C-alpha positions as a Markdown table, in Angstrom:
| # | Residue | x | y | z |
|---|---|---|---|---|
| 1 | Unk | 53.6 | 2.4 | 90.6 |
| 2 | Unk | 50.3 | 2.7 | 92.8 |
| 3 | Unk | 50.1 | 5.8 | 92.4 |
| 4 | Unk | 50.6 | 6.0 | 88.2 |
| 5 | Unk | 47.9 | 3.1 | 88.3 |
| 6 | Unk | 46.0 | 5.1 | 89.9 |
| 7 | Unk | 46.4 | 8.6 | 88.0 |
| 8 | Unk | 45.5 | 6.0 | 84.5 |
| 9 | Unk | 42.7 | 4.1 | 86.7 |
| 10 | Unk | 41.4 | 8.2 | 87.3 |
| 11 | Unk | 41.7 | 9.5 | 83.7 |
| 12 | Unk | 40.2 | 7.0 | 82.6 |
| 13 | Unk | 36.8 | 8.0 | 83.4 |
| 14 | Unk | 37.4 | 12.1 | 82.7 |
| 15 | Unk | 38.3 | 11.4 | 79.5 |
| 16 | Unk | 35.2 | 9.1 | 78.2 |
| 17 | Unk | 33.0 | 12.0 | 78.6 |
| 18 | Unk | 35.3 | 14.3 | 76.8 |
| 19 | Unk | 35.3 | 12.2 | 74.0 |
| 20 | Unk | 31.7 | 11.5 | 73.5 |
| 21 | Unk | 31.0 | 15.4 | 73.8 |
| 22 | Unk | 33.6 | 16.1 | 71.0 |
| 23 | Unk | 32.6 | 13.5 | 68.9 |
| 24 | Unk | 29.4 | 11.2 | 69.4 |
| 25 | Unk | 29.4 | 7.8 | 67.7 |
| 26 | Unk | 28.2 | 7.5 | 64.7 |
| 27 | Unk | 25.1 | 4.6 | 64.2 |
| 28 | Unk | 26.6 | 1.5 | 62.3 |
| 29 | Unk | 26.2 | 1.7 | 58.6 |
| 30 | Unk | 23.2 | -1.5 | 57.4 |
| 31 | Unk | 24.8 | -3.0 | 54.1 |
| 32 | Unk | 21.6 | -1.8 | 53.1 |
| 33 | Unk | 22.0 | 1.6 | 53.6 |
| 34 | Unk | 25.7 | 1.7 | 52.1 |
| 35 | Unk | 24.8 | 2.3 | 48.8 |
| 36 | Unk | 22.5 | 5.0 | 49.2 |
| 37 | Unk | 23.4 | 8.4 | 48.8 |
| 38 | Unk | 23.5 | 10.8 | 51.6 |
| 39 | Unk | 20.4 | 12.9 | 51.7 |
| 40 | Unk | 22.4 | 16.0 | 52.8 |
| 41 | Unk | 24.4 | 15.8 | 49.8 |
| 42 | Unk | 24.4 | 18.1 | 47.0 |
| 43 | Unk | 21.3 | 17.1 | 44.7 |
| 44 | Unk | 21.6 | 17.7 | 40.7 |
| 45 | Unk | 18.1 | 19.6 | 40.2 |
| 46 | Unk | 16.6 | 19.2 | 36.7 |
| 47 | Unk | 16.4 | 21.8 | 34.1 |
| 48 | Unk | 14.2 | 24.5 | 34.9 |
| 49 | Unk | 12.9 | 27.7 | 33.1 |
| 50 | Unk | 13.1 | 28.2 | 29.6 |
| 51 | Unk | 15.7 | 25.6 | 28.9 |
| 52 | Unk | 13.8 | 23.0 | 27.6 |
| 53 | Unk | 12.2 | 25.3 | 25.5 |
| 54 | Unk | 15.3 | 26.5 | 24.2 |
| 55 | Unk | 16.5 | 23.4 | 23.6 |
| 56 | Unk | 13.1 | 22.0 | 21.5 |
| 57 | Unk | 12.8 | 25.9 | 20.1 |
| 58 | Unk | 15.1 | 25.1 | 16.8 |
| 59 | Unk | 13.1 | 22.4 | 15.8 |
| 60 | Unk | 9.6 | 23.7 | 16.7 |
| 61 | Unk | 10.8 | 26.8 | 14.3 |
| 62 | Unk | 11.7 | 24.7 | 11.6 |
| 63 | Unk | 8.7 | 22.9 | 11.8 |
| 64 | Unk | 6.9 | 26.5 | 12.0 |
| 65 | Unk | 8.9 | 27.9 | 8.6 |
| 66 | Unk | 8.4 | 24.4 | 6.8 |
| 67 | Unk | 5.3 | 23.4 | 7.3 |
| 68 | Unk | 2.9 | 25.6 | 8.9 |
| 69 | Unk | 3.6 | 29.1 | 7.8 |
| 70 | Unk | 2.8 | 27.2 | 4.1 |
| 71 | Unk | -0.4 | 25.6 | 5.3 |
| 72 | Unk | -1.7 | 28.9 | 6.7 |
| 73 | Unk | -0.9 | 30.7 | 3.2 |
| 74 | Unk | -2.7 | 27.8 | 1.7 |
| 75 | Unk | -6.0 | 28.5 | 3.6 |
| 76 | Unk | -5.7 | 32.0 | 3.1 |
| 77 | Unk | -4.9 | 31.3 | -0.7 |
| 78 | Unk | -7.9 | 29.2 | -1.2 |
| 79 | Unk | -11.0 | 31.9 | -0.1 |
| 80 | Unk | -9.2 | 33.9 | -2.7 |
| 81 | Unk | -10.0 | 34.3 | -6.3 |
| 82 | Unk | -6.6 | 34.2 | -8.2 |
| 83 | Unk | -6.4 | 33.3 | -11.9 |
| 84 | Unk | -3.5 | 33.8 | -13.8 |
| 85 | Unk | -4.8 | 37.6 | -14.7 |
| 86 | Unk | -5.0 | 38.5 | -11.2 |
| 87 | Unk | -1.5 | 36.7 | -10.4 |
| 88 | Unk | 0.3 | 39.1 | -12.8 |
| 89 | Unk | -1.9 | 42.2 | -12.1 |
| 90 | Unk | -0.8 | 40.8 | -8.3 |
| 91 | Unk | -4.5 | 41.9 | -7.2 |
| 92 | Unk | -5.5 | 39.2 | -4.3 |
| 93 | Unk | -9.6 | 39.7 | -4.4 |
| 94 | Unk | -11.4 | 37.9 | -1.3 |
| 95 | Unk | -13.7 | 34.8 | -2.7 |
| 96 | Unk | -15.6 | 33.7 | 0.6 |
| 97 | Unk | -16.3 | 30.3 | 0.3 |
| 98 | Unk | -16.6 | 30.8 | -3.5 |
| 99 | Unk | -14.0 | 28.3 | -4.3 |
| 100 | Unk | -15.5 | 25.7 | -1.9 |
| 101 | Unk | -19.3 | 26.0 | -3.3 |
| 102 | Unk | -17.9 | 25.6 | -6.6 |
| 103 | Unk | -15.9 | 22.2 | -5.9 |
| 104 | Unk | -18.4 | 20.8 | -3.7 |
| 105 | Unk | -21.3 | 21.5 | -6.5 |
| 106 | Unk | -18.6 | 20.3 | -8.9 |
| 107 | Unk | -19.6 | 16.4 | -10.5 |
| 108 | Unk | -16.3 | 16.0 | -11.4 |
| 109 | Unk | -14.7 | 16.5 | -7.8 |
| 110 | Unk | -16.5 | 14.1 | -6.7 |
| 111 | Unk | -15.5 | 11.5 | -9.5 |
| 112 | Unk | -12.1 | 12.1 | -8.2 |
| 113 | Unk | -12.6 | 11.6 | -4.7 |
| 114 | Unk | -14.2 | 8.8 | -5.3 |
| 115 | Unk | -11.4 | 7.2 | -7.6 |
| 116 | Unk | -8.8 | 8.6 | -5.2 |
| 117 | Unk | -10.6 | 6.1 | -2.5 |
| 118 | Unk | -10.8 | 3.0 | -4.3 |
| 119 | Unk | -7.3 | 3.8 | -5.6 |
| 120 | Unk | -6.1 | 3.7 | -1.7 |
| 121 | Unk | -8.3 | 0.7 | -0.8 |
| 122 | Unk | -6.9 | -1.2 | -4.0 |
| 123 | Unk | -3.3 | -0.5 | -3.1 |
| 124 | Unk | -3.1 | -0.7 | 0.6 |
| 125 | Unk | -5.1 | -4.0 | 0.5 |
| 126 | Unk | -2.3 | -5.7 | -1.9 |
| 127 | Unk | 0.7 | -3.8 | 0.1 |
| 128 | Unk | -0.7 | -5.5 | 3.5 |
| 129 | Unk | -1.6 | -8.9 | 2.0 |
| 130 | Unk | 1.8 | -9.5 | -0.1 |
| 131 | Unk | 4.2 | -7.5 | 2.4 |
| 132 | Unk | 2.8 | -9.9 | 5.0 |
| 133 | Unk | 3.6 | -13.2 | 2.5 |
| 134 | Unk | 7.0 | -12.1 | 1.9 |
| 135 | Unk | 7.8 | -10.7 | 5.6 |
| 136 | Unk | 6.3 | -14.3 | 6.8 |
| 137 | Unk | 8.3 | -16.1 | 4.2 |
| 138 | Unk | 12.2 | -14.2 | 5.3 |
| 139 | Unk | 11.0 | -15.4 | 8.5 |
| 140 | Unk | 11.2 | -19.4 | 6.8 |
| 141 | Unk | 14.1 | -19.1 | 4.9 |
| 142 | Unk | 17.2 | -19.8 | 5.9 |
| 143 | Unk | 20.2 | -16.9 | 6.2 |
| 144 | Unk | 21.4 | -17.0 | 2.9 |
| 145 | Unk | 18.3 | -16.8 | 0.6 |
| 146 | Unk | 17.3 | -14.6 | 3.5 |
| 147 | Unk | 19.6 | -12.3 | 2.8 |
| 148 | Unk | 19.1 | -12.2 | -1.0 |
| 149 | Unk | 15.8 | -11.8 | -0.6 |
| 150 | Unk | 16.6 | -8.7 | 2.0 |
| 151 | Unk | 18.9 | -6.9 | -0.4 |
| 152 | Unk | 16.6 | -7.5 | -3.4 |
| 153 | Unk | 13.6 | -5.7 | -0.9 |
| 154 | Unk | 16.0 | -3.1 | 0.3 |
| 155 | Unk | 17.3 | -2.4 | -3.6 |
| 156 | Unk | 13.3 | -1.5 | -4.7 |
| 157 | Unk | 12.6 | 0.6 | -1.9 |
| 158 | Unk | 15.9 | 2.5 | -2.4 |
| 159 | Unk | 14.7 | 3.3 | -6.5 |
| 160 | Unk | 13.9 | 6.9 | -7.2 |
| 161 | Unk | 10.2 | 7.3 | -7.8 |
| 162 | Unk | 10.7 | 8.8 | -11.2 |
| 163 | Unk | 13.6 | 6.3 | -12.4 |
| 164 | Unk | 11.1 | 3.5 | -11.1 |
| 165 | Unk | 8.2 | 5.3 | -13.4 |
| 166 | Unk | 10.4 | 5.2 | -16.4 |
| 167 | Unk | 11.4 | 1.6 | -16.2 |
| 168 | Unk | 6.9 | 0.9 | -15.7 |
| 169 | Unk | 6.7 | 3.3 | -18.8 |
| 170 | Unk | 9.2 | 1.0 | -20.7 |
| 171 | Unk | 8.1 | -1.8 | -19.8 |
| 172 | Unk | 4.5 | -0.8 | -20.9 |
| 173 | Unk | 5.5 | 1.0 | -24.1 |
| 174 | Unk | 3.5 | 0.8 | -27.2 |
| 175 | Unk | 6.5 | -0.1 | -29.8 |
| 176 | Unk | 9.3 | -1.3 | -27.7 |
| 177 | Unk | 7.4 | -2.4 | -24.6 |
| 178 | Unk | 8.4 | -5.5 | -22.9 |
| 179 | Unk | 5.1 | -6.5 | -21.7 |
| 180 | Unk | 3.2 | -6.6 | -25.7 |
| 181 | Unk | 6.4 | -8.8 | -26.3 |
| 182 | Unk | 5.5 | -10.9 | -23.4 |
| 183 | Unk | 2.1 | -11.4 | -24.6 |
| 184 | Unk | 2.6 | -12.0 | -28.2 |
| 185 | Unk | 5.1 | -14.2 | -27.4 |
| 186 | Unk | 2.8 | -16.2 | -25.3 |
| 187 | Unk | 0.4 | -16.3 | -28.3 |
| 188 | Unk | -2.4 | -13.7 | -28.0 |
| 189 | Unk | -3.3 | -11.4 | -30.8 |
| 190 | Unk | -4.0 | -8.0 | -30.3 |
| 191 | Unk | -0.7 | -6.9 | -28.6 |
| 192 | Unk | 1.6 | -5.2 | -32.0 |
| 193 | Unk | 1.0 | -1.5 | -30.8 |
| 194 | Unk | -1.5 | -2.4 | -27.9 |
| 195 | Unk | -1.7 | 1.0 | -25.9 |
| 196 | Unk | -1.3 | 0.2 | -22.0 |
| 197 | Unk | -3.0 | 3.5 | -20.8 |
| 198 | Unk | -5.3 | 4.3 | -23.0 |
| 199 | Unk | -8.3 | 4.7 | -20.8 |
| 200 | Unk | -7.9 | 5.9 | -16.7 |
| 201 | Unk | -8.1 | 2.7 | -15.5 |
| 202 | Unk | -5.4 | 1.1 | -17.3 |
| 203 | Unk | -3.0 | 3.7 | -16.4 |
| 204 | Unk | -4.4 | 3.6 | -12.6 |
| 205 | Unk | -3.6 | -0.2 | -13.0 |
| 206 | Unk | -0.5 | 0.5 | -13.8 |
| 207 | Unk | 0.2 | 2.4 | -11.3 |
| 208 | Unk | -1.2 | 0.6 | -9.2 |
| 209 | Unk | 1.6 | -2.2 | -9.7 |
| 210 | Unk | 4.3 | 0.3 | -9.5 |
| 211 | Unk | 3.1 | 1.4 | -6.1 |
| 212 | Unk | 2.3 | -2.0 | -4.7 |
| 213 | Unk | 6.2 | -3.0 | -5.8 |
| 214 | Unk | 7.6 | 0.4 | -4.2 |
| 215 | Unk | 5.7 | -0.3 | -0.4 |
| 216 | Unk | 6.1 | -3.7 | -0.8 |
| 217 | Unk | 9.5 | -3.7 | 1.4 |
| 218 | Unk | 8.9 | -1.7 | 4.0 |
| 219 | Unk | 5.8 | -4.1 | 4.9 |
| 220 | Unk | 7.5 | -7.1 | 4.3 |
| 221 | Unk | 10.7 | -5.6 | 6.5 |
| 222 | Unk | 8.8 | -4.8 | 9.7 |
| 223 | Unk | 6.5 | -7.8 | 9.1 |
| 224 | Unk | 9.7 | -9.6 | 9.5 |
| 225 | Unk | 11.0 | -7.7 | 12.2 |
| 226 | Unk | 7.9 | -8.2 | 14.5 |
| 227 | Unk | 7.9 | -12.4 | 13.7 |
| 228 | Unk | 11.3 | -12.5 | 15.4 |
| 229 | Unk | 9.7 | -11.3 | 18.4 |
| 230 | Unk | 7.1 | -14.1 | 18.4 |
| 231 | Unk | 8.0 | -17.0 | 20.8 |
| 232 | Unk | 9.1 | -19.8 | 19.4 |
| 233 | Unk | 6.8 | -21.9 | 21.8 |
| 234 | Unk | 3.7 | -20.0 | 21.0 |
| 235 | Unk | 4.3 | -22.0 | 16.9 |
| 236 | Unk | 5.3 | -25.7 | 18.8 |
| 237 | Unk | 1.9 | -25.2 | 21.4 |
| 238 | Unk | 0.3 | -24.3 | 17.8 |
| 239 | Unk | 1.5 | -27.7 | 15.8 |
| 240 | Unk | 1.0 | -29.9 | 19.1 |
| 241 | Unk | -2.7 | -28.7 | 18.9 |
| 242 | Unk | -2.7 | -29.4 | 15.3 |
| 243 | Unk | -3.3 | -25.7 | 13.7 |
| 244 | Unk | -2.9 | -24.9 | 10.2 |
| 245 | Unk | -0.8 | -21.9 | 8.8 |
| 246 | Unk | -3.6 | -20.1 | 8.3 |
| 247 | Unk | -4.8 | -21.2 | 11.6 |
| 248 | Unk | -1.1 | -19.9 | 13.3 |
| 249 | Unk | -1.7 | -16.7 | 11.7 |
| 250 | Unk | -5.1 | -15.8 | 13.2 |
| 251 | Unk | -4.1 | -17.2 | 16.3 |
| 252 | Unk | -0.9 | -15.9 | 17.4 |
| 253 | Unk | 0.3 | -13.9 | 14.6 |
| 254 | Unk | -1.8 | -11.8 | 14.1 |
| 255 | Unk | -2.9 | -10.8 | 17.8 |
| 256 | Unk | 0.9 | -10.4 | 18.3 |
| 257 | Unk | 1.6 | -8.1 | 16.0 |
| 258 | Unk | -2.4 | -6.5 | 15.8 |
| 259 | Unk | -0.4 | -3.0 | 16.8 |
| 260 | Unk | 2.0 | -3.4 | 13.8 |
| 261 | Unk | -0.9 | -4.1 | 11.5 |
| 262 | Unk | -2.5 | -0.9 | 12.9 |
| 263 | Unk | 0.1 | 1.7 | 12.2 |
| 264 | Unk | 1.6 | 0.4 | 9.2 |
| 265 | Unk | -1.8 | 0.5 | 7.3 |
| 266 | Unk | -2.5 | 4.0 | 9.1 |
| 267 | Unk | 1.1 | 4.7 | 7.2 |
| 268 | Unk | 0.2 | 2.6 | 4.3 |
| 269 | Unk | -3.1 | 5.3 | 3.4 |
| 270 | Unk | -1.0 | 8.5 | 4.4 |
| 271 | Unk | 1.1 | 7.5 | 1.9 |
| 272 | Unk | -1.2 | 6.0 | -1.3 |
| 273 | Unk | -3.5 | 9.0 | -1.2 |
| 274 | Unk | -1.1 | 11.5 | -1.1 |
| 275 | Unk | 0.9 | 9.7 | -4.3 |
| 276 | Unk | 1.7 | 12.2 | -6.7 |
| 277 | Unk | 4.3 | 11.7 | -8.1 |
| 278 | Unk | 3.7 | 8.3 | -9.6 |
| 279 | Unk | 0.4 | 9.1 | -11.1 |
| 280 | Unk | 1.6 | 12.3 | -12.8 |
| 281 | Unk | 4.9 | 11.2 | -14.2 |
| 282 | Unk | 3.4 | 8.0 | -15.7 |
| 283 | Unk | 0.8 | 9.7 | -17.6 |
| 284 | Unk | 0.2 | 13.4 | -15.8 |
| 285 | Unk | -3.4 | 12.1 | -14.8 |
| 286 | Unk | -4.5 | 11.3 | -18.6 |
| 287 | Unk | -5.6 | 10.4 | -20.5 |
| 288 | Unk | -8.5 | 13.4 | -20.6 |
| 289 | Unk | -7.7 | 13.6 | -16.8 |
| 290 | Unk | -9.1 | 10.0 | -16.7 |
| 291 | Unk | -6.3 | 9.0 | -14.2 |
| 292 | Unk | -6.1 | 12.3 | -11.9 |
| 293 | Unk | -6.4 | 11.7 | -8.3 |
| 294 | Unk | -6.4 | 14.5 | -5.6 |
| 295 | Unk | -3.2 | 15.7 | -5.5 |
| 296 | Unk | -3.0 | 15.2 | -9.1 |
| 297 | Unk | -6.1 | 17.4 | -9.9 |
| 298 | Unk | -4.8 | 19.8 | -7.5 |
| 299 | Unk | -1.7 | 20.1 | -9.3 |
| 300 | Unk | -3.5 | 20.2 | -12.4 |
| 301 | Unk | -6.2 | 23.1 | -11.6 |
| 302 | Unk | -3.5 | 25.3 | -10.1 |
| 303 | Unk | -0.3 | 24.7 | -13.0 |
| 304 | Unk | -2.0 | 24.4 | -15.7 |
| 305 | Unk | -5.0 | 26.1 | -15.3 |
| 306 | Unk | -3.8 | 28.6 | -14.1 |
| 307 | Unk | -7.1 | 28.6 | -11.5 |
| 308 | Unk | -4.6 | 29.3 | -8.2 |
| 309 | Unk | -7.4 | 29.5 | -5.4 |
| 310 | Unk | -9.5 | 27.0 | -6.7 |
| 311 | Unk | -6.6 | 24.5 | -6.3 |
| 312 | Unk | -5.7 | 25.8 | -2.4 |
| 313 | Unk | -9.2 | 24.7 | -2.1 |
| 314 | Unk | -8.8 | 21.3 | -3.8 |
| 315 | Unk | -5.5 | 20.9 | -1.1 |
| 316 | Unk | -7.4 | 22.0 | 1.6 |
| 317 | Unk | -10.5 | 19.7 | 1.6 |
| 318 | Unk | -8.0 | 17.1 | 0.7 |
| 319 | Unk | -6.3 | 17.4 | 4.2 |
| 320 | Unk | -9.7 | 17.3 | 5.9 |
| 321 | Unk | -11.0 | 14.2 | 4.0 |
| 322 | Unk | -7.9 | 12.7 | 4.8 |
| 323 | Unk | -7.8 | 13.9 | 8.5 |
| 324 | Unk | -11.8 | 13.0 | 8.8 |
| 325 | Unk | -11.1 | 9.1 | 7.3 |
| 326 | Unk | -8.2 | 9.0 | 9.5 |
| 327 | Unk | -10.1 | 10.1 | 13.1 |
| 328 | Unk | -11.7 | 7.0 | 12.8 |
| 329 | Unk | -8.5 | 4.8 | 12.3 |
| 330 | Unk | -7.1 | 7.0 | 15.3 |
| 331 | Unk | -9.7 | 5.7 | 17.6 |
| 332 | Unk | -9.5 | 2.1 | 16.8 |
| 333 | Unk | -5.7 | 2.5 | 17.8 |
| 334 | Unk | -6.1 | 3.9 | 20.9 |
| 335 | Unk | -8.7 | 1.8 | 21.8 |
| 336 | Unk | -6.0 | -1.1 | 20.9 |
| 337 | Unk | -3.4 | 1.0 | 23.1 |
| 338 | Unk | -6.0 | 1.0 | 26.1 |
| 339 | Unk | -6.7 | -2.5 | 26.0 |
| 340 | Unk | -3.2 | -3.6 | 26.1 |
């Protein structure tokens, strides 16, 4: 027995080392550390090379086929003189800046620009004010009328353009028009036969409603969307100091929401000055070209008079009025996004 005590009390001590050299203990693990990955382990690298490119090429080519390969043809097209003789004879004779001297020396280039301007003003002024009334009042009514209200907003921006400018054209007719029933019914004289677009500025009135009543929802929509985001104690610290509505809005509406405000009227001018569609389908810029804005005349000098280069021109100094008016509006937002 003393001697197996001894042999175990021996062993004892050649064995430790034995096992520390074969395997030395590992430091204990901090809860701390336990959820962090080991940094020997394998590590998923991110994609290198030319596979984000790949990945973004499809859409930059579409973008290249859809849009830029036509705006390149465009400028080349519009220091060109093409009429409709040299468009059959398919003879492409270089104009310089021919085309450009003649517009910008043009009177009546000029008259359009300038009602193409206070067309935009007019409309985006009465989009933002009455999108902003209606998106403030879905955000006072309660979820029913809500809703109506919602699905009435949401059934006018879904209308076609051109079934929307048929109804207007209805509605304004001469003989079967509802408004000259309206107004004799109401008991002025003068409205038989009365002719709603007989000058320019009629029809751009018109028009004018039918745009305003077509952006309408998507103001009042996002208007509505940003109020939910609003704190609720930013209105109760409002009535405890004893603000107004109009008051509210300056104070903490409108700083709130100052970047919604921003983009939606930089959308809001986009939109308006490039409206084609409802100008020429209500009246195709008449009468006497009275009502022709840009994109109108454009259309106008290239399809039906034939004059091909002189309108690439027209398009072209439309994009840089537009681009120029809009540099300005760019600056004011990023000097918004830098001050937030």
């Amino acid at each position: 027995m003393t001697v197996h005590s001894q042999g175990a009390a021996t062993s004892a001590p050649q064995d430790a080392p034995m096992k520390s050299a074969a395997a030395p203990p590992e430091a204990p693990v901090s809860g701390s550390d336990r959820g962090r990955p080991s940094p020997r382990g394998p590590r998923k690298s991110l994609p290198s090379g030319w596979l984000p490119y790949l990945l973004i090429g499809p859409a930059v080519l579409s973008l290249a086929v859809l849009l830029l390969y036509p705006l390149i043809k465009n400028v080349i097209l519009s220091f060109q003189d093409i009429n409709k003789i040299e468009f059959i004879q398919r003879k492409y004779p270089f104009a310089g800046f021919g085309n450009y001297t003649e517009l910008l020396g043009d009177a009546n280039f000029w008259t359009v620009v300038v009602r193409s301007f206070g067309f935009t003003l007019a409309n985006v002024a009465l989009i933002m004010v009455l999108g902003s009334l209606i998106g403030i009042l879905l955000n006072k009514l309660g979820t029913k009328m809500r809703l109506v209200l919602s699905m009435a907003l949401v059934m006018a921006w879904a209308m076609p353009i051109v079934a929307s400018v048929q109804v207007f054209k209805w509605l304004f007719d001469e003989q079967f028009g509802v408004m000259n029933w309206l107004m004799r019914t109401a008991g002025f004289a003068g409205y038989e036969q009365h002719n709603w677009m007989e000058t320019g500025l009629s029809t751009l009135v018109i028009v004018t409603i039918l745009v305003v009543w077509g952006s309408i929802p998507f103001v009042a929509l996002n208007m509505y969307a940003g109020l939910t985001t609003v704190s609720a104690e930013l209105y109760e610290a409002a009535r405890m100091d004893g603000a107004n509505g109009w008051q509210t809005f300056w104070k903490i509406v409108f700083p709130n929401l100052k970047p919604f405000f921003l983009v939606t009227t930089f959308l809001e001018v986009i939109w308006v000055f490039k409206a084609f569609t409802q100008v020429y389908a209500m009246n195709k810029g008449g009468p006497d070209r009275a009502s022709e804005i840009l994109p109108v005349f454009a259309y106008v000098e290239g399809q039906s008079q034939a004059h091909y280069g002189l309108a690439a021109a027209i398009s072209v100094l439309t994009i840089v009025i537009l681009v120029v008016v809009m540099s300005f509006y760019f600056r004011l937002i990023l000097k918004q996004e830098e001050e937030q």
